[in-house]
Structure formats: structure tokens, C-alpha cells
One Martini backbone bead per residue (centre of mass of N, CA, C, O) as a GRO file, in nm:
protein
  417
    1VAL     BB    1  -2.749  -1.419  -8.050
    2ARG     BB    2  -2.720  -1.615  -7.806
    3MET     BB    3  -2.727  -1.602  -7.498
    4SER     BB    4  -2.586  -1.620  -7.229
    5TYR     BB    5  -2.625  -1.794  -6.947
    6GLY     BB    6  -2.651  -1.554  -6.753
    7ALA     BB    7  -2.847  -1.375  -6.924
    8SER     BB    8  -3.075  -1.582  -6.932
    9ARG     BB    9  -3.136  -1.586  -6.628
   10PHE     BB   10  -3.231  -1.293  -6.608
   11TRP     BB   11  -3.447  -1.294  -6.833
   12LEU     BB   12  -3.627  -1.526  -6.705
   13LEU     BB   13  -3.673  -1.406  -6.428
   14ALA     BB   14  -3.812  -1.131  -6.528
   15GLN     BB   15  -4.086  -1.274  -6.622
   16TYR     BB   16  -4.193  -1.332  -6.290
   17LEU     BB   17  -4.102  -1.106  -6.144
   18GLN     BB   18  -4.241  -0.829  -5.983
   19ASP     BB   19  -3.975  -0.661  -5.997
   20PRO     BB   20  -3.836  -0.463  -6.254
   21ASN     BB   21  -3.570  -0.367  -6.053
   22VAL     BB   22  -3.413  -0.618  -5.927
   23PHE     BB   23  -3.142  -0.579  -6.142
   24ASN     BB   24  -3.055  -0.313  -6.030
   25LEU     BB   25  -2.778  -0.085  -6.043
   26GLY     BB   26  -2.539   0.124  -5.853
   27CYS     BB   27  -2.329   0.426  -5.870
   28GLN     BB   28  -2.147   0.670  -5.652
   29PHE     BB   29  -1.969   0.974  -5.726
   30LYS     BB   30  -1.718   1.204  -5.595
   31LEU     BB   31  -1.593   1.521  -5.717
   32SER     BB   32  -1.321   1.744  -5.792
   33GLY     BB   33  -1.344   1.993  -6.026
   34ARG     BB   34  -1.308   2.050  -6.351
   35ILE     BB   35  -1.530   1.999  -6.627
   36GLN     BB   36  -1.553   1.901  -6.954
   37LYS     BB   37  -1.838   1.887  -7.116
   38GLU     BB   38  -1.779   1.779  -7.404
   39ASP     BB   39  -1.591   1.547  -7.318
   40SER     BB   40  -1.783   1.394  -7.142
   41GLU     BB   41  -1.994   1.334  -7.358
   42ARG     BB   42  -1.818   1.201  -7.564
   43CYS     BB   43  -1.693   0.959  -7.392
   44VAL     BB   44  -1.968   0.822  -7.332
   45PHE     BB   45  -2.045   0.758  -7.621
   46GLU     BB   46  -1.780   0.602  -7.690
   47LEU     BB   47  -1.830   0.381  -7.487
   48GLY     BB   48  -2.094   0.268  -7.606
   49GLN     BB   49  -1.949   0.194  -7.884
   50ARG     BB   50  -1.715   0.006  -7.774
   51HIS     BB   51  -1.940  -0.156  -7.617
   52GLU     BB   52  -2.175  -0.384  -7.675
   53ALA     BB   53  -2.327  -0.398  -7.402
   54PHE     BB   54  -2.435  -0.082  -7.466
   55ARG     BB   55  -2.575  -0.216  -7.757
   56THR     BB   56  -2.794  -0.428  -7.638
   57ALA     BB   57  -3.048  -0.649  -7.707
   58PHE     BB   58  -3.301  -0.819  -7.516
   59ILE     BB   59  -3.461  -1.108  -7.653
   60GLY     BB   60  -3.726  -1.287  -7.801
   61ASN     BB   61  -3.717  -1.499  -8.053
   62PRO     BB   62  -3.987  -1.539  -8.278
   63ASP     BB   63  -3.827  -1.753  -8.484
   64ASN     BB   64  -3.726  -1.928  -8.192
   65PHE     BB   65  -3.918  -1.971  -7.947
   66ASN     BB   66  -3.813  -1.727  -7.774
   67GLU     BB   67  -3.516  -1.709  -7.768
   68PRO     BB   68  -3.260  -1.597  -7.605
   69THR     BB   69  -3.140  -1.275  -7.727
   70MET     BB   70  -2.876  -1.096  -7.896
   71ALA     BB   71  -2.881  -0.751  -8.019
   72VAL     BB   72  -2.681  -0.553  -8.207
   73LEU     BB   73  -2.630  -0.220  -8.219
   74ARG     BB   74  -2.498   0.048  -8.387
   75THR     BB   75  -2.629   0.237  -8.160
   76THR     BB   76  -2.610   0.387  -7.873
   77LYS     BB   77  -2.813   0.507  -7.577
   78LEU     BB   78  -2.575   0.639  -7.449
   79ARG     BB   79  -2.590   0.927  -7.233
   80LEU     BB   80  -2.515   1.222  -7.084
   81GLN     BB   81  -2.652   1.347  -6.793
   82ARG     BB   82  -2.723   1.684  -6.699
   83ARG     BB   83  -2.682   1.887  -6.389
   84GLU     BB   84  -2.724   2.210  -6.258
   85GLY     BB   85  -2.738   2.342  -5.949
   86ALA     BB   86  -2.732   2.124  -5.721
   87THR     BB   87  -2.818   1.938  -5.460
   88GLU     BB   88  -2.787   1.688  -5.238
   89ALA     BB   89  -3.085   1.609  -5.264
   90ASP     BB   90  -3.084   1.575  -5.566
   91VAL     BB   91  -2.883   1.340  -5.584
   92GLU     BB   92  -3.061   1.131  -5.434
   93ALA     BB   93  -3.302   1.157  -5.634
   94GLU     BB   94  -3.135   1.066  -5.889
   95MET     BB   95  -3.056   0.787  -5.775
   96LYS     BB   96  -3.340   0.682  -5.731
   97GLU     BB   97  -3.431   0.700  -6.032
   98LEU     BB   98  -3.230   0.490  -6.136
   99LEU     BB   99  -3.312   0.244  -5.948
  100SER     BB  100  -3.632   0.275  -6.070
  101HIS     BB  101  -3.567   0.200  -6.352
  102GLU     BB  102  -3.706   0.082  -6.655
  103TYR     BB  103  -3.560  -0.118  -6.868
  104ARG     BB  104  -3.520  -0.146  -7.229
  105LEU     BB  105  -3.397  -0.423  -7.340
  106GLU     BB  106  -3.535  -0.454  -7.633
  107GLN     BB  107  -3.381  -0.156  -7.707
  108GLY     BB  108  -3.085  -0.124  -7.559
  109GLU     BB  109  -3.149  -0.033  -7.248
  110VAL     BB  110  -2.891  -0.068  -6.984
  111ILE     BB  111  -2.765   0.233  -6.939
  112ARG     BB  112  -2.685   0.506  -6.708
  113MET     BB  113  -2.570   0.861  -6.694
  114LYS     BB  114  -2.469   1.110  -6.447
  115LEU     BB  115  -2.407   1.472  -6.410
  116ILE     BB  116  -2.390   1.636  -6.095
  117SER     BB  117  -2.388   1.978  -6.026
  118VAL     BB  118  -2.335   2.203  -5.778
  119ASP     BB  119  -2.060   2.315  -5.905
  120ASP     BB  120  -1.767   2.373  -6.064
  121HIS     BB  121  -1.616   2.168  -5.821
  122THR     BB  122  -1.894   1.991  -5.773
  123HIS     BB  123  -1.950   1.634  -5.816
  124HIS     BB  124  -2.175   1.380  -5.954
  125VAL     BB  125  -2.154   1.034  -6.039
  126LEU     BB  126  -2.408   0.833  -6.207
  127PHE     BB  127  -2.493   0.492  -6.202
  128GLY     BB  128  -2.704   0.285  -6.418
  129PHE     BB  129  -2.783  -0.077  -6.427
  130HIS     BB  130  -2.820  -0.382  -6.582
  131HIS     BB  131  -2.693  -0.690  -6.497
  132ILE     BB  132  -2.704  -0.823  -6.787
  133ALA     BB  133  -2.459  -0.615  -6.898
  134MET     BB  134  -2.299  -0.627  -6.602
  135ASP     BB  135  -2.028  -0.655  -6.392
  136GLY     BB  136  -1.798  -0.571  -6.164
  137PHE     BB  137  -1.542  -0.607  -6.335
  138SER     BB  138  -1.640  -0.421  -6.571
  139PHE     BB  139  -1.631  -0.151  -6.413
  140ASN     BB  140  -1.327  -0.106  -6.429
  141THR     BB  141  -1.318  -0.075  -6.732
  142LEU     BB  142  -1.510   0.160  -6.754
  143LEU     BB  143  -1.333   0.369  -6.596
  144SER     BB  144  -1.077   0.345  -6.764
  145ASP     BB  145  -1.205   0.430  -7.044
  146ILE     BB  146  -1.311   0.707  -6.970
  147ASN     BB  147  -1.047   0.841  -6.910
  148MET     BB  148  -0.911   0.792  -7.187
  149LEU     BB  149  -1.134   0.931  -7.354
  150TYR     BB  150  -1.119   1.209  -7.217
  151ASP     BB  151  -0.789   1.217  -7.295
  152LYS     BB  152  -0.746   1.108  -7.589
  153ALA     BB  153  -0.651   0.820  -7.578
  154ALA     BB  154  -0.525   0.533  -7.676
  155LEU     BB  155  -0.713   0.235  -7.784
  156ASP     BB  156  -0.756  -0.072  -7.790
  157PRO     BB  157  -0.922  -0.307  -7.921
  158VAL     BB  158  -1.172  -0.511  -7.869
  159ARG     BB  159  -1.141  -0.851  -7.893
  160VAL     BB  160  -1.397  -0.932  -7.701
  161GLN     BB  161  -1.720  -0.944  -7.710
  162TYR     BB  162  -2.018  -1.032  -7.568
  163SER     BB  163  -2.115  -1.204  -7.815
  164ASP     BB  164  -1.858  -1.372  -7.838
  165PHE     BB  165  -1.870  -1.499  -7.562
  166ALA     BB  166  -2.146  -1.639  -7.594
  167THR     BB  167  -2.066  -1.814  -7.834
  168ARG     BB  168  -1.818  -1.956  -7.703
  169GLN     BB  169  -1.951  -2.078  -7.456
  170ARG     BB  170  -2.156  -2.265  -7.609
  171ALA     BB  171  -1.948  -2.420  -7.775
  172GLN     BB  172  -1.784  -2.541  -7.533
  173VAL     BB  173  -2.018  -2.708  -7.421
  174MET     BB  174  -2.074  -2.876  -7.696
  175ASP     BB  175  -1.750  -2.964  -7.787
  176GLY     BB  176  -1.584  -3.060  -7.504
  177THR     BB  177  -1.396  -2.852  -7.364
  178LEU     BB  178  -1.564  -2.888  -7.060
  179ASP     BB  179  -1.560  -3.187  -6.962
  180ASN     BB  180  -1.364  -3.180  -6.721
  181ASP     BB  181  -1.526  -2.991  -6.553
  182TYR     BB  182  -1.786  -3.153  -6.540
  183LYS     BB  183  -1.668  -3.406  -6.401
  184PHE     BB  184  -1.608  -3.262  -6.132
  185TRP     BB  185  -1.910  -3.191  -6.064
  186GLU     BB  186  -2.032  -3.463  -6.098
  187ASP     BB  187  -1.876  -3.602  -5.867
  188MET     BB  188  -1.989  -3.404  -5.639
  189TYR     BB  189  -2.309  -3.505  -5.748
  190SER     BB  190  -2.222  -3.818  -5.700
  191THR     BB  191  -2.282  -4.176  -5.683
  192LYS     BB  192  -2.231  -4.512  -5.586
  193ASP     BB  193  -2.343  -4.812  -5.604
  194GLU     BB  194  -2.310  -5.156  -5.548
  195ASN     BB  195  -2.278  -5.176  -5.886
  196GLY     BB  196  -2.127  -4.895  -5.994
  197ASP     BB  197  -2.354  -4.698  -6.035
  198VAL     BB  198  -2.429  -4.381  -6.128
  199LYS     BB  199  -2.567  -4.124  -5.909
  200ARG     BB  200  -2.743  -3.878  -5.815
  201ASP     BB  201  -2.633  -3.625  -5.564
  202PHE     BB  202  -2.847  -3.421  -5.357
  203PRO     BB  203  -2.900  -3.190  -5.152
  204GLU     BB  204  -3.102  -3.055  -4.951
  205PRO     BB  205  -3.247  -2.806  -4.867
  206LEU     BB  206  -3.226  -2.570  -4.656
  207PRO     BB  207  -3.305  -2.519  -4.364
  208LEU     BB  208  -3.457  -2.333  -4.135
  209PHE     BB  209  -3.453  -2.128  -3.908
  210LYS     BB  210  -3.625  -2.108  -3.610
  211ILE     BB  211  -3.675  -1.773  -3.674
  212ALA     BB  212  -3.876  -1.811  -3.876
  213ARG     BB  213  -4.184  -1.664  -4.021
  214SER     BB  214  -4.176  -1.884  -4.254
  215SER     BB  215  -4.243  -2.073  -4.508
  216ARG     BB  216  -4.210  -2.189  -4.797
  217GLN     BB  217  -4.248  -1.999  -5.101
  218PRO     BB  218  -4.313  -1.866  -5.377
  219LEU     BB  219  -4.058  -1.687  -5.553
  220ASP     BB  220  -4.137  -1.331  -5.677
  221ASP     BB  221  -3.951  -1.166  -5.446
  222TYR     BB  222  -3.668  -0.977  -5.403
  223ASP     BB  223  -3.572  -0.953  -5.063
  224TYR     BB  224  -3.417  -0.786  -4.773
  225ASN     BB  225  -3.245  -0.821  -4.479
  226GLU     BB  226  -2.998  -0.607  -4.292
  227VAL     BB  227  -2.675  -0.654  -4.140
  228LYS     BB  228  -2.410  -0.455  -4.005
  229LEU     BB  229  -2.036  -0.486  -3.961
  230ASP     BB  230  -1.770  -0.348  -3.791
  231LEU     BB  231  -1.464  -0.452  -3.735
  232ASP     BB  232  -1.239  -0.445  -3.511
  233THR     BB  233  -0.903  -0.412  -3.516
  234ARG     BB  234  -0.843  -0.656  -3.330
  235THR     BB  235  -0.996  -0.867  -3.493
  236VAL     BB  236  -0.850  -0.830  -3.760
  237ARG     BB  237  -0.570  -0.906  -3.659
  238GLN     BB  238  -0.649  -1.195  -3.561
  239ILE     BB  239  -0.735  -1.296  -3.846
  240LYS     BB  240  -0.469  -1.245  -3.995
  241ALA     BB  241  -0.295  -1.427  -3.814
  242GLN     BB  242  -0.446  -1.688  -3.885
  243CYS     BB  243  -0.398  -1.688  -4.173
  244ARG     BB  244  -0.090  -1.709  -4.162
  245ARG     BB  245  -0.070  -1.963  -3.995
  246HIS     BB  246  -0.270  -2.137  -4.208
  247LYS     BB  247  -0.247  -2.051  -4.511
  248ILE     BB  248  -0.480  -1.829  -4.556
  249THR     BB  249  -0.744  -1.642  -4.642
  250THR     BB  250  -0.990  -1.433  -4.576
  251PHE     BB  251  -1.192  -1.592  -4.743
  252HIS     BB  252  -1.143  -1.866  -4.606
  253PHE     BB  253  -1.225  -1.782  -4.329
  254PHE     BB  254  -1.527  -1.697  -4.378
  255LEU     BB  255  -1.618  -1.955  -4.510
  256SER     BB  256  -1.558  -2.128  -4.260
  257VAL     BB  257  -1.757  -1.985  -4.068
  258LEU     BB  258  -2.007  -2.042  -4.232
  259ARG     BB  259  -1.991  -2.350  -4.221
  260VAL     BB  260  -2.010  -2.375  -3.921
  261PHE     BB  261  -2.269  -2.222  -3.876
  262LEU     BB  262  -2.465  -2.400  -4.044
  263PHE     BB  263  -2.407  -2.670  -3.909
  264ARG     BB  264  -2.480  -2.583  -3.613
  265HIS     BB  265  -2.784  -2.439  -3.670
  266LEU     BB  266  -2.914  -2.661  -3.890
  267GLU     BB  267  -2.844  -2.968  -3.855
  268VAL     BB  268  -2.640  -3.059  -4.085
  269ASP     BB  269  -2.428  -3.280  -4.323
  270ASP     BB  270  -2.525  -3.123  -4.603
  271LEU     BB  271  -2.385  -2.857  -4.810
  272VAL     BB  272  -2.421  -2.546  -4.997
  273ILE     BB  273  -2.194  -2.287  -5.126
  274GLY     BB  274  -2.195  -1.994  -5.288
  275ILE     BB  275  -1.982  -1.852  -5.539
  276ALA     BB  276  -1.783  -1.612  -5.704
  277ASP     BB  277  -1.656  -1.565  -6.047
  278ALA     BB  278  -1.512  -1.372  -6.289
  279ASN     BB  279  -1.428  -1.539  -6.553
  280ARG     BB  280  -1.104  -1.454  -6.651
  281VAL     BB  281  -0.926  -1.681  -6.794
  282ASP     BB  282  -0.902  -1.529  -7.057
  283ALA     BB  283  -0.704  -1.281  -7.182
  284ASP     BB  284  -0.918  -1.164  -7.409
  285ILE     BB  285  -1.147  -1.075  -7.158
  286GLU     BB  286  -1.041  -0.855  -6.962
  287GLN     BB  287  -1.186  -0.604  -7.152
  288THR     BB  288  -1.471  -0.718  -7.116
  289VAL     BB  289  -1.804  -0.630  -7.140
  290GLY     BB  290  -2.014  -0.793  -6.898
  291PHE     BB  291  -2.188  -1.092  -6.808
  292MET     BB  292  -1.936  -1.342  -6.670
  293LEU     BB  293  -2.009  -1.448  -6.424
  294ASN     BB  294  -1.965  -1.718  -6.188
  295LEU     BB  295  -2.094  -2.000  -6.033
  296LEU     BB  296  -2.000  -2.181  -5.723
  297PRO     BB  297  -2.082  -2.504  -5.591
  298LEU     BB  298  -2.001  -2.580  -5.267
  299ARG     BB  299  -1.937  -2.883  -5.103
  300PHE     BB  300  -2.031  -2.995  -4.769
  301LYS     BB  301  -1.921  -3.243  -4.527
  302LYS     BB  302  -2.006  -3.384  -4.224
  303ALA     BB  303  -1.834  -3.523  -3.989
  304ASP     BB  304  -1.816  -3.689  -3.695
  305SER     BB  305  -1.547  -3.505  -3.611
  306ASP     BB  306  -1.622  -3.198  -3.648
  307ASP     BB  307  -1.665  -3.091  -3.344
  308ASP     BB  308  -1.341  -3.161  -3.293
  309MET     BB  309  -1.238  -2.985  -3.508
  310PRO     BB  310  -1.015  -2.776  -3.594
  311PHE     BB  311  -1.002  -2.480  -3.765
  312LYS     BB  312  -0.758  -2.546  -3.931
  313SER     BB  313  -0.876  -2.795  -4.082
  314ILE     BB  314  -1.123  -2.662  -4.200
  315SER     BB  315  -0.974  -2.441  -4.364
  316GLU     BB  316  -0.804  -2.628  -4.536
  317ASN     BB  317  -1.050  -2.768  -4.676
  318VAL     BB  318  -1.164  -2.512  -4.796
  319ARG     BB  319  -0.924  -2.436  -4.969
  320ILE     BB  320  -0.924  -2.682  -5.147
  321THR     BB  321  -1.208  -2.656  -5.259
  322VAL     BB  322  -1.166  -2.377  -5.394
  323TYR     BB  323  -0.919  -2.448  -5.585
  324GLU     BB  324  -1.071  -2.672  -5.738
  325ALA     BB  325  -1.305  -2.500  -5.847
  326LEU     BB  326  -1.139  -2.292  -5.997
  327ALA     BB  327  -1.003  -2.512  -6.193
  328HIS     BB  328  -1.347  -2.555  -6.275
  329SER     BB  329  -1.492  -2.256  -6.376
  330ARG     BB  330  -1.595  -2.259  -6.686
  331LEU     BB  331  -1.850  -2.382  -6.620
  332PRO     BB  332  -2.158  -2.299  -6.637
  333PHE     BB  333  -2.397  -2.311  -6.408
  334ASP     BB  334  -2.645  -2.357  -6.608
  335ALA     BB  335  -2.512  -2.599  -6.754
  336LEU     BB  336  -2.498  -2.776  -6.502
  337LEU     BB  337  -2.796  -2.795  -6.445
  338GLU     BB  338  -2.862  -2.930  -6.722
  339LYS     BB  339  -2.675  -3.177  -6.708
  340LEU     BB  340  -2.784  -3.277  -6.415
  341ASN     BB  341  -3.091  -3.229  -6.380
  342ILE     BB  342  -3.181  -3.015  -6.174
  343PRO     BB  343  -3.416  -2.944  -5.973
  344ARG     BB  344  -3.683  -2.732  -5.972
  345SER     BB  345  -3.801  -2.430  -5.792
  346THR     BB  346  -4.013  -2.170  -5.655
  347THR     BB  347  -3.887  -2.167  -5.339
  348HIS     BB  348  -3.583  -2.210  -5.458
  349SER     BB  349  -3.269  -2.230  -5.522
  350PRO     BB  350  -3.048  -2.394  -5.698
  351LEU     BB  351  -2.845  -2.609  -5.483
  352PHE     BB  352  -2.832  -2.308  -5.345
  353GLN     BB  353  -2.905  -2.081  -5.032
  354ALA     BB  354  -2.600  -1.997  -4.992
  355PHE     BB  355  -2.398  -1.688  -4.991
  356MET     BB  356  -2.066  -1.565  -5.086
  357ASP     BB  357  -1.934  -1.231  -5.070
  358TYR     BB  358  -1.612  -1.103  -5.192
  359ARG     BB  359  -1.401  -0.805  -5.117
  360PRO     BB  360  -1.107  -0.705  -5.172
  361PHE     BB  361  -0.817  -0.554  -5.114
  362GLN     BB  362  -0.694  -0.254  -5.302
  363PRO     BB  363  -0.421  -0.068  -5.266
  364ASP     BB  364  -0.390   0.063  -5.586
  365TYR     BB  365  -0.695   0.159  -5.579
  366ARG     BB  366  -0.783   0.475  -5.757
  367PRO     BB  367  -1.043   0.623  -5.850
  368THR     BB  368  -1.129   0.782  -6.167
  369LEU     BB  369  -1.282   1.093  -6.309
  370PHE     BB  370  -1.235   1.333  -6.519
  371GLY     BB  371  -0.936   1.385  -6.376
  372GLY     BB  372  -1.044   1.271  -6.086
  373GLU     BB  373  -1.081   1.188  -5.775
  374VAL     BB  374  -1.276   0.936  -5.611
  375SER     BB  375  -1.576   0.872  -5.418
  376GLY     BB  376  -1.783   0.579  -5.319
  377THR     BB  377  -2.083   0.390  -5.401
  378ALA     BB  378  -2.265   0.065  -5.386
  379THR     BB  379  -2.480  -0.145  -5.479
  380VAL     BB  380  -2.678  -0.433  -5.427
  381GLY     BB  381  -2.787  -0.727  -5.510
  382LYS     BB  382  -3.051  -0.932  -5.589
  383ASN     BB  383  -3.175  -1.247  -5.449
  384GLY     BB  384  -3.296  -1.593  -5.382
  385TYR     BB  385  -3.149  -1.628  -5.123
  386ASP     BB  386  -3.155  -1.679  -4.795
  387LEU     BB  387  -2.835  -1.630  -4.772
  388THR     BB  388  -2.589  -1.347  -4.728
  389LEU     BB  389  -2.243  -1.303  -4.723
  390ASP     BB  390  -2.067  -0.988  -4.681
  391VAL     BB  391  -1.731  -0.923  -4.767
  392ASN     BB  392  -1.530  -0.611  -4.689
  393GLU     BB  393  -1.211  -0.499  -4.772
  394VAL     BB  394  -1.119  -0.183  -4.736
  395ASP     BB  395  -0.872  -0.246  -4.551
  396ARG     BB  396  -0.618  -0.375  -4.353
  397ASN     BB  397  -0.821  -0.273  -4.078
  398ASP     BB  398  -1.107  -0.304  -4.262
  399ILE     BB  399  -1.402  -0.496  -4.194
  400ARG     BB  400  -1.711  -0.564  -4.362
  401VAL     BB  401  -2.018  -0.694  -4.254
  402ALA     BB  402  -2.293  -0.871  -4.421
  403LEU     BB  403  -2.635  -0.969  -4.353
  404ARG     BB  404  -2.865  -1.146  -4.575
  405LEU     BB  405  -3.223  -1.194  -4.562
  406GLN     BB  406  -3.502  -1.314  -4.650
  407LYS     BB  407  -3.780  -1.138  -4.592
  408TYR     BB  408  -4.022  -1.351  -4.577
  409LEU     BB  409  -3.855  -1.534  -4.357
  410TYR     BB  410  -3.710  -1.265  -4.222
  411SER     BB  411  -3.665  -1.046  -3.998
  412GLN     BB  412  -3.491  -0.790  -3.870
  413GLU     BB  413  -3.455  -0.925  -3.592
  414SER     BB  414  -3.354  -1.198  -3.690
  415THR     BB  415  -3.105  -1.092  -3.836
  416GLN     BB  416  -2.972  -0.980  -3.578
  417VAL     BB  417  -2.962  -1.264  -3.436
   0.00000   0.00000   0.00000
């Protein structure tokens, strides 16, 4: 079948980006306790068979002008790779190998998994995968299924597979199902002239900060400089108090801060900030594994009174914009680009060049693997945006903020500034 819109974007970008590993992601977990070797190997293979995403080849169809195509294989290539008697240094080397691996997408190799054992009671579970096959929401399903398969528990069949989702998504774009959603976004990026005729209206690409070390150039290598900050407990409590007072979420708060920051320091009056949506609107795809995440381009216009507007009013406007966008989030971002005929450029990402990624605190989420509780870390994806603000609510009193700027545009020192 034809690839989904999101998968097509990854596949097409990979054709000209320099780094073959640019869309590689990884997760590393540490756990204690004994692991049954045979059961661990069995359940990982069964996981690969259960979800089509882990046995899908991504190819250009030679019979149809090299159209981006998903071809589902009968047998997954996913196997658990084991290593015994390893050191902590070995674990880091194994993780580095996963992140630098060049996946053979056209052969259906999209994910790898390693179990590295230091001794009988200390283990590291490493995941590496290509983003074209899975998003972050899918990873929660992966962990849940591994545990149930390891325990030989009964699992309901997957109702909608990745290829089913791709087919349904394209059909909905074509048959008018998403016309109401398209109208919402069309209105956001259109204006009427004096004759009442509708004209496309797109903001200019974001200007660069004055501390940029380069002008825009054709972008064929995604890399970034990053600065991280752990907010102190007092600041977190103040933020949460503001959120309660203004009836907004932590996400709305930080998006409002980013909006103020960009308007103030880039001296623009019209900008777009991208956010991600899990895109699990339909109940039957909640357990589907694949890349189904959607991008929502939120447009903000600065009023003459903006400089005197209290933060409360700004955050309330941001909250309304977010909820309206989420109510019309089913239209794939790439379908929107096609329908609006948005100009493309090799020097910047289409429609928005600033992105905010937000990971909420999940108080009841305690990941487990192979019968034991785990703790771990995950890598972040690379993209072509000028600026990415990453906000991670680790717990109720711990918020970690990371700012990432495109490396060829900004130095590490500029990012710190």
C-alpha cells in the first residue's frame, strides 16, 4: 500500500539528507533480577510478528513511478540480540552501535533490540529503531506487549495495523471525510481581499536571531546544539500556581512563554509554532504501532497592544488556539501542505521553523520489562527546525527544559545565550 503521509515524509527526506542515521532513535533501560532467556527471545520475536510495523519494508514502487510504498513481510526480522558478562562500558558501546546503525528499510529492517547482561541479576535492555516505523506513543504499546508476551498472557488481536492506518488516512483525505478539518486550517492561512476573494496568506520564514553565525543555506544535515536546564523547585511551584490561577496547563504556560520570547527577540508580528499530536483520535488505533504522530502548525499574530497585554490574557489566547487546533487535528500535516500548495524550500522547513515538544508527567507510569521494574533514558530525534523547545515534566516538582538550535546557524555559545 502507499505509505502514510508521515512515513512518506521520512522516506523522501532520507533520499537527500547526508546522515543515513538522522532518523535513528534509541532507548536504554536498566533492570535487576533474573530473566528467562528462552522466554525473552520468544516474546521479542512474537512482538515482531504481532505488529506489522516491525515487518514492513519501505520502498519506492518501481511499477508506479517510485511511489513511496509499504510492503508487509510475512516474517519479522526482529530478534533479541544477547550478550553475557558485559561491563558498563560495553553497554555504552552497544548503544552507540545501535544509534549509528544504517537500517535497511527496503528489506524490512526497522528495529533492533539487545539484552546486555552484566551478571545474572543486572541487565540493560537497548532499543534502536528508525522513526519511520514508530512514534513515541507506540513505544508504550511495545513495552506493554513485551511484558504480556513474556508472561504468556492472552492478547487481543491488533484491530488496525500500520498499513491499515495508512490506507484509511489517505482515503479520508480523498473522500471528503476531513474537509471540515481542512477548512479550519485553510481559514488560518487565508485572507480575503477587497472583492471578497480568498487568497493564501503565509507568514515569512522566521528571521534569525542576531547571534546567528550563518545565513540560511540549503539544509541537508540535521544537527543541533543543545542547552539543558533543570528548573528549581521554587520556580516549578510558581509556574504550577500560575497555571491553576489562569486555568491553563503546564504545556500552555511554556508555549505562551515561547510565543512571547519569539515575538520579543525576533521583532516579528506573525509567526507559526509547530506542536506534535499523538493522533490517536479513533479508539481502534490506540494499540496500533507505527508512526502516526501529526504536526499542528499554530499561527500567532501580534496585536498592537501585545506589549502591554498581561501574561494571563496571552496564555488564555494560546489555550484557545491549542484546543481549536486539537479539535481539527485529523488532517495530516503533509496533506495540508499539499492542499494549500505551500511553497517548499531547501533552506528551511515548511510553514514553521520553531517547534515545541512537551512530555507530561505520568504519575502512574512505571515501566517494566521481563518481569522487573526498569529505569531508563531515550534519545531525541533530529529535525530541520531552527529552534526546538523541549519541556519534560519528570515529576510534580521537576521540570527539565532543553533548547536545541540548528547547529550550522548557531554555535553552542549562542545557544547558551
